[in-house]
GROMACS .gro file of C-alpha atoms in nm:
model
  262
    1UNK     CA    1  -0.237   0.705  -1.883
    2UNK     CA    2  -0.076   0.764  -2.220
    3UNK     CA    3  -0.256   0.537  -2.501
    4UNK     CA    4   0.073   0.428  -2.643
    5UNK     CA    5   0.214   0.305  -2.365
    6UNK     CA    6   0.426   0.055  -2.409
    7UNK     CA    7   0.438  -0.258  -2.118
    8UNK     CA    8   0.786  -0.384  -2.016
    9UNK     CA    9   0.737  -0.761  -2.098
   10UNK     CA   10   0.884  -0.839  -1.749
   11UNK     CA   11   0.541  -0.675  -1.563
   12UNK     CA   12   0.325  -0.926  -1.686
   13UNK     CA   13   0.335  -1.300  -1.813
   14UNK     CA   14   0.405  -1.405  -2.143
   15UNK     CA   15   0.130  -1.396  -2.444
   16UNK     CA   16   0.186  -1.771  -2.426
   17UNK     CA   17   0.159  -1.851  -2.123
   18UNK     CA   18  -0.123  -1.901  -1.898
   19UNK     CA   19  -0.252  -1.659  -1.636
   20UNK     CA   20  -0.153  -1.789  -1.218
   21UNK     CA   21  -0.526  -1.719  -1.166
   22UNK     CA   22  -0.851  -1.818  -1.330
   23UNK     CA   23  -1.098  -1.506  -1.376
   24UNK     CA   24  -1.303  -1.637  -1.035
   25UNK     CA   25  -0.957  -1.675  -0.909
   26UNK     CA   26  -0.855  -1.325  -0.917
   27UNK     CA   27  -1.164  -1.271  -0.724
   28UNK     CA   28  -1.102  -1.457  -0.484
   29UNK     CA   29  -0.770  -1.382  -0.409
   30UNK     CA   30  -0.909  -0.955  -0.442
   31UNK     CA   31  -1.148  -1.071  -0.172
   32UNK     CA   32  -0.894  -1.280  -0.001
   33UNK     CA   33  -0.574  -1.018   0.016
   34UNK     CA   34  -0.796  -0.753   0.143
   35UNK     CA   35  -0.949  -0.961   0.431
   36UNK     CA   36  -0.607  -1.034   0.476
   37UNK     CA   37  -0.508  -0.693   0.519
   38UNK     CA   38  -0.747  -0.614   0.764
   39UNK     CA   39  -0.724  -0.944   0.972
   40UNK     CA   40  -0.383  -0.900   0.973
   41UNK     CA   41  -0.371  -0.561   1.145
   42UNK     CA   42  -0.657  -0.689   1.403
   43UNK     CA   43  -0.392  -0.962   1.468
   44UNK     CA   44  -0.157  -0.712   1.512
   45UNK     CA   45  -0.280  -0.528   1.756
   46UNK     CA   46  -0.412  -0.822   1.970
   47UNK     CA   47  -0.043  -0.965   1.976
   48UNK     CA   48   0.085  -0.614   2.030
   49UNK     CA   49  -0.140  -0.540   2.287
   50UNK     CA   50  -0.048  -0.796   2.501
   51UNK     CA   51   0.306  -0.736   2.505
   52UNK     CA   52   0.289  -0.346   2.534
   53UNK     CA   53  -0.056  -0.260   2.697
   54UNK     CA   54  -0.095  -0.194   3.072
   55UNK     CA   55  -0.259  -0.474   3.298
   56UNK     CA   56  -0.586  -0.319   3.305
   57UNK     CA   57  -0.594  -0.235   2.952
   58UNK     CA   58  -0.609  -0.615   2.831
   59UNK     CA   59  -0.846  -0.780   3.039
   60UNK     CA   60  -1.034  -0.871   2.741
   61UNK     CA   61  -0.994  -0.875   2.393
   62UNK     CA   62  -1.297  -0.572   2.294
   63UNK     CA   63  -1.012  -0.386   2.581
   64UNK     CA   64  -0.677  -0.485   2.385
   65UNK     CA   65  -0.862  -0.355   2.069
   66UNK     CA   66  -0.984  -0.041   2.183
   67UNK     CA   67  -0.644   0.099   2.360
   68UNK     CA   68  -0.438  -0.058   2.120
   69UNK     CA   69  -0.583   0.068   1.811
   70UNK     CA   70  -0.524   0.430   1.959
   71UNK     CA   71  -0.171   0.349   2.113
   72UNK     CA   72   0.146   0.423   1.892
   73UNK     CA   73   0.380   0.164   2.003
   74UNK     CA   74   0.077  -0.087   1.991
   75UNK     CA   75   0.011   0.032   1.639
   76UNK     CA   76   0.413   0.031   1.540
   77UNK     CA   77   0.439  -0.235   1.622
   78UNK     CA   78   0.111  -0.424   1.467
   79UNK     CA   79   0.224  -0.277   1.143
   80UNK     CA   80   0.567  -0.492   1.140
   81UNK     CA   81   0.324  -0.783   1.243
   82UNK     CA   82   0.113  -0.749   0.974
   83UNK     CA   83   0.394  -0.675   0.708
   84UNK     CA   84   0.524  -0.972   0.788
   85UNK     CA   85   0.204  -1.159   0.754
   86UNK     CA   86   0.108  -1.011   0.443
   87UNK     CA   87   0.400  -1.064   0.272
   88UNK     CA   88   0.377  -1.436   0.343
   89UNK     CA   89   0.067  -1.530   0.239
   90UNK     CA   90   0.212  -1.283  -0.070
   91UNK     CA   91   0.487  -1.542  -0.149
   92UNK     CA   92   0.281  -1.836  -0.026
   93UNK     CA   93   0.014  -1.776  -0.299
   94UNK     CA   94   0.249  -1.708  -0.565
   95UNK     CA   95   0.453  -2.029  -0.440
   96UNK     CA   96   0.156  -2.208  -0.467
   97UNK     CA   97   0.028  -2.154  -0.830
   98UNK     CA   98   0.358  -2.224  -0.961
   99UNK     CA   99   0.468  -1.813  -1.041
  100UNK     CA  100   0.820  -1.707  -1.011
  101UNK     CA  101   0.814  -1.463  -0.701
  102UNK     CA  102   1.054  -1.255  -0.934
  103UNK     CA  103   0.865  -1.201  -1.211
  104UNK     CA  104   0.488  -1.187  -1.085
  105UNK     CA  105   0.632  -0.966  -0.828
  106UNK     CA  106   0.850  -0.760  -1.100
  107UNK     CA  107   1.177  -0.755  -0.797
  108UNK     CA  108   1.384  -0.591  -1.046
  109UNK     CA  109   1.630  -0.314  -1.037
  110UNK     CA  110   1.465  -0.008  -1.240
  111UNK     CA  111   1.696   0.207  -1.404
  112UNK     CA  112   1.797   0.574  -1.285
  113UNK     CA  113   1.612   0.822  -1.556
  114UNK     CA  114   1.257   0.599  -1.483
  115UNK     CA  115   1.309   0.661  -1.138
  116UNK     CA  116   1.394   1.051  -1.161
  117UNK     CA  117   1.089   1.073  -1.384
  118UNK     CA  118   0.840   0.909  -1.162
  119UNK     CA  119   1.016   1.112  -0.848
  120UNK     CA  120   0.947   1.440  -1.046
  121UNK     CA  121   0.596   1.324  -1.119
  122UNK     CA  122   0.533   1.219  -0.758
  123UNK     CA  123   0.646   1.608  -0.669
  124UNK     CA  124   0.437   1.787  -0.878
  125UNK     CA  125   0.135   1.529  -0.718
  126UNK     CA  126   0.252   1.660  -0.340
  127UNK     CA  127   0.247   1.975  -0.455
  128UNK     CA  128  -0.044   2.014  -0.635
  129UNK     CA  129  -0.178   1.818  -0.289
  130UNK     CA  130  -0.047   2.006  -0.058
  131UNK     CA  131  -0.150   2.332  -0.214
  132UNK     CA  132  -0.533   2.156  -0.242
  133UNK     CA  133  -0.536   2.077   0.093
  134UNK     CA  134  -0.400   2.380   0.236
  135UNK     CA  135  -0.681   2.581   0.046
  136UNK     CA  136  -0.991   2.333   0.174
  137UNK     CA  137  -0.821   2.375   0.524
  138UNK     CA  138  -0.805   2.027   0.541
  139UNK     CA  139  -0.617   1.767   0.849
  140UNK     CA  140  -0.545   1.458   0.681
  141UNK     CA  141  -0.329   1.338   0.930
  142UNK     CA  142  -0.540   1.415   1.237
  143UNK     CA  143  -0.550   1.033   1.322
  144UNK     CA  144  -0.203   1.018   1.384
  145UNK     CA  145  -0.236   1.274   1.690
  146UNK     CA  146  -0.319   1.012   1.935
  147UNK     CA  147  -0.041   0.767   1.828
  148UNK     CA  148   0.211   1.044   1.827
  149UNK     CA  149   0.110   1.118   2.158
  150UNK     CA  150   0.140   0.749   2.308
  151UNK     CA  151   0.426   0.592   2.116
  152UNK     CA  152   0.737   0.507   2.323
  153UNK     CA  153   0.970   0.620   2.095
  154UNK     CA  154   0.897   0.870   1.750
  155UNK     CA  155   1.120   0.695   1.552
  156UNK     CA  156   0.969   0.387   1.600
  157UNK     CA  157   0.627   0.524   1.476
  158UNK     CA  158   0.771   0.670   1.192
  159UNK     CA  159   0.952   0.363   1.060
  160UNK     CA  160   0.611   0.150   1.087
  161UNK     CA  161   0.430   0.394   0.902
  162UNK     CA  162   0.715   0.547   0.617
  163UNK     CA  163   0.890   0.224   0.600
  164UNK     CA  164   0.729  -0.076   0.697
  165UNK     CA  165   0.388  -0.002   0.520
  166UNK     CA  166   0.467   0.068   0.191
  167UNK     CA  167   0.677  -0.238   0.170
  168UNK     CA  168   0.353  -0.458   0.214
  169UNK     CA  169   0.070  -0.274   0.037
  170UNK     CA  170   0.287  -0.247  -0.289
  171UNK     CA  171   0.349  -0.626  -0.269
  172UNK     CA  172   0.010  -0.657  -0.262
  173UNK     CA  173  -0.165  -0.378  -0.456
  174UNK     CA  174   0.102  -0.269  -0.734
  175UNK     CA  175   0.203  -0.690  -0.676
  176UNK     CA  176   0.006  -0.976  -0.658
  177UNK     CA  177  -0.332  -0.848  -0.755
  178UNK     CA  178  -0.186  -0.590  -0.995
  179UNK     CA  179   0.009  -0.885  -1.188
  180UNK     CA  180  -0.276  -1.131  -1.138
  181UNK     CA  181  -0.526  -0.885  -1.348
  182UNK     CA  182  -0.302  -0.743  -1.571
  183UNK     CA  183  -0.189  -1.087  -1.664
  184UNK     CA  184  -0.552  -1.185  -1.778
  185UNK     CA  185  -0.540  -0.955  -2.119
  186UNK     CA  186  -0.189  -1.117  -2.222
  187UNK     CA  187  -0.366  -1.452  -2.328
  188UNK     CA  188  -0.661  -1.248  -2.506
  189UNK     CA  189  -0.720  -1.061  -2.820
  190UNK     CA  190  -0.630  -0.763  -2.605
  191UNK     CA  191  -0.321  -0.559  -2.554
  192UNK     CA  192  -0.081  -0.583  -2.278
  193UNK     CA  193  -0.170  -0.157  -2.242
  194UNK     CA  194  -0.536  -0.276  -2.167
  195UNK     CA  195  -0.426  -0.540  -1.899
  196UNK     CA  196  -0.228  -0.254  -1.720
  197UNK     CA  197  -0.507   0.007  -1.737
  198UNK     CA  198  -0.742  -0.222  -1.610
  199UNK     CA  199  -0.521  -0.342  -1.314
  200UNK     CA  200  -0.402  -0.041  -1.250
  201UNK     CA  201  -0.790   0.102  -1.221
  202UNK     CA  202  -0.907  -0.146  -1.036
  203UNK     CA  203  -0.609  -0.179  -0.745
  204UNK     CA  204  -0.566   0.180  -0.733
  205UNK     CA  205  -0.962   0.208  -0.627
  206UNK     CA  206  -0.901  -0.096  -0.390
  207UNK     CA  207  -0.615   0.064  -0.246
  208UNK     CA  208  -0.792   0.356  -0.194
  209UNK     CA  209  -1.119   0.234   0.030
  210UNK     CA  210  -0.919   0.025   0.205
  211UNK     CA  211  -0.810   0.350   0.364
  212UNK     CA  212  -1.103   0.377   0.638
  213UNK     CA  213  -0.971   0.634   0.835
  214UNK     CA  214  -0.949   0.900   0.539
  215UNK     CA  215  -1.248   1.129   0.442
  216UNK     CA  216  -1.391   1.158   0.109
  217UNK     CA  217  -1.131   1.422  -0.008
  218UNK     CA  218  -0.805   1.201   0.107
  219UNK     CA  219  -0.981   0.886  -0.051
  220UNK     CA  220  -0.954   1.083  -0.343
  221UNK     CA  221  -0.627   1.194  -0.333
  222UNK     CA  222  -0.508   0.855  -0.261
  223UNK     CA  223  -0.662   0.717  -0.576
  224UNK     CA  224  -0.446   0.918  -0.805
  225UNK     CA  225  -0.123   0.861  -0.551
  226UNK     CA  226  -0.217   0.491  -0.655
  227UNK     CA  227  -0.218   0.564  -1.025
  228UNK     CA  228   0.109   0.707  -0.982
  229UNK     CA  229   0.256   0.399  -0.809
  230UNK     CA  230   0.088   0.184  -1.028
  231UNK     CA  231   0.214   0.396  -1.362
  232UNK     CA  232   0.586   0.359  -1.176
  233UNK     CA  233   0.603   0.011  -1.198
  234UNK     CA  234   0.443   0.028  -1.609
  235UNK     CA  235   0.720   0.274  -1.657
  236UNK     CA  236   1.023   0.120  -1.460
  237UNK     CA  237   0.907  -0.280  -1.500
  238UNK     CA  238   1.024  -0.301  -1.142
  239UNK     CA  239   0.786  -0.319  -0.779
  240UNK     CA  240   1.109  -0.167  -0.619
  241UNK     CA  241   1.027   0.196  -0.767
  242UNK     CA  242   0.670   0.222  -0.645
  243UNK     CA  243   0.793   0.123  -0.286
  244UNK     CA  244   1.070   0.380  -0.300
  245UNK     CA  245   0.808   0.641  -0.438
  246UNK     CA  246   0.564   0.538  -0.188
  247UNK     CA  247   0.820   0.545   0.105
  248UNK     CA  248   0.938   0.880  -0.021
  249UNK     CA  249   0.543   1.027   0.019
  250UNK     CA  250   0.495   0.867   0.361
  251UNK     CA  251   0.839   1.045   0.484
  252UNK     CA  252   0.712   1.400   0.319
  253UNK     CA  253   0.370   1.355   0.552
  254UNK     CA  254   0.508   1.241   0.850
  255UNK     CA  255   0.775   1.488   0.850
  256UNK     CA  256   0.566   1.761   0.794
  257UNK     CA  257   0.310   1.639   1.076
  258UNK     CA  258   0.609   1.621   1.303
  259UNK     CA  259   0.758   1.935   1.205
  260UNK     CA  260   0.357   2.090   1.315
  261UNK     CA  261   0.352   1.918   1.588
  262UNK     CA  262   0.667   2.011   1.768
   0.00000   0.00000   0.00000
């Protein structure tokens, strides 16, 4: 990340003002948003589960788990669950502490050249990734297979995972917990360019093992994807570009997979 970067002053909180969360706050709420993420797609799939599942698959709840985590529809349909989840306790928090959902969560419009720039940038990354994992003979989307394979409708899989997805794990990795530790150097001694390095270091690692059903390799892939996201909304001021961007990626994946898979 360039050393003269220069923060848009709507990213992060005023040099006079005081941070939404205390140092132990921020990790709490860390530890708190990412239990959240995965309790939320466990609730997902319960609640899913017993709409979509078959009789016999939902006896019990180790049953509803087991099928559900490997049935598309089930899966779909946990991820608009937990979206919706996530994003509430999102706002709730913020709410809470007093922030303006607006500016902690930088919903601005971001302007056309930032966003060509950052599209170009995220090209040359699926490129450059594409070529990578073509020459390691790598499947990065094998775990899709059996959700492809199960899901009542294609479409329905595909807006979960391109749409749906990104929405929630920008407003809480390039949102909440980006703002809430970037925020902590605007008080300081330090630069606001230190406060966005350091957020966007330690979210885009977050981000990244949170991924469980990645290898090594992908984990690695998807911790510079997360530097681009989080250098997207440094560049643009705005949460809506890194959403975009990261709903743009998802597409590119998913319609290649598709595209193999027919």
């Amino acid at each position: 990340m360039p050393k003269n970067l220069t923060v848009p002053s709507s990213t992060t909180a005023s040099p006079k003002s005081l941070p939404l969360f205390s140092r132990v706050g921020i990790f709490v709420l860390t530890v708190g948003m990412v239990l959240a993420f995965f309790i939320s797609q466990l609730v997902g799939v319960y609640i899913a589960g017993k709409l979509v599942l078959p009789t016999d698959e939902k006896t019990s709840i180790g049953r509803i788990f087991y099928f559900g985590s490997n049935d598309g529809t089930v899966v779909s349909l946990s991820i608009l669950i937990g979206c919706i989840l996530l994003v509430a306790i999102s706002v709730l928090v913020i709410r809470l502490k007093g922030g303006s959902l607006r500016q902690y969560l930088a919903l601005k419009p971001f302007s056309l050249s930032a966003g060509l720039g950052m599209l170009g940038l995220l090209l040359i990354f699926m490129i450059a990734s594409q070529a990578l994992t073509y020459v390691l003979d790598m499947a990065p989307l094998v775990f899709v297979d059996p959700l492809y394979q199960s899901v009542i409708s294609v479409w329905l899989l595909v807006f979960a995972m391109v749409v749906v997805a990104p929405i929630y794990e920008e407003v809480i990795f390039r949102g909440i917990l980006w703002s809430a530790i970037a925020e902590q150097f605007t008080a300081s001694s330090y630069s606001a360019n230190h406060g966005a390095i350091v957020a966007s270091i330690v979210t885009s690692l977050i981000f990244a093992v949170i991924h469980v059903q990645y290898g090594f390799y992908e984990i690695s892939t998807i911790v510079v994807l997360a530097l681009i996201f989080c250098y997207a909304r440094i560049k643009s001021g705005s949460l809506l570009l890194p959403i975009v961007l990261h709903i743009v990626n998802n597409g590119a994946a998913m319609w290649q997979y598709i595209a193999q898979a027919a």
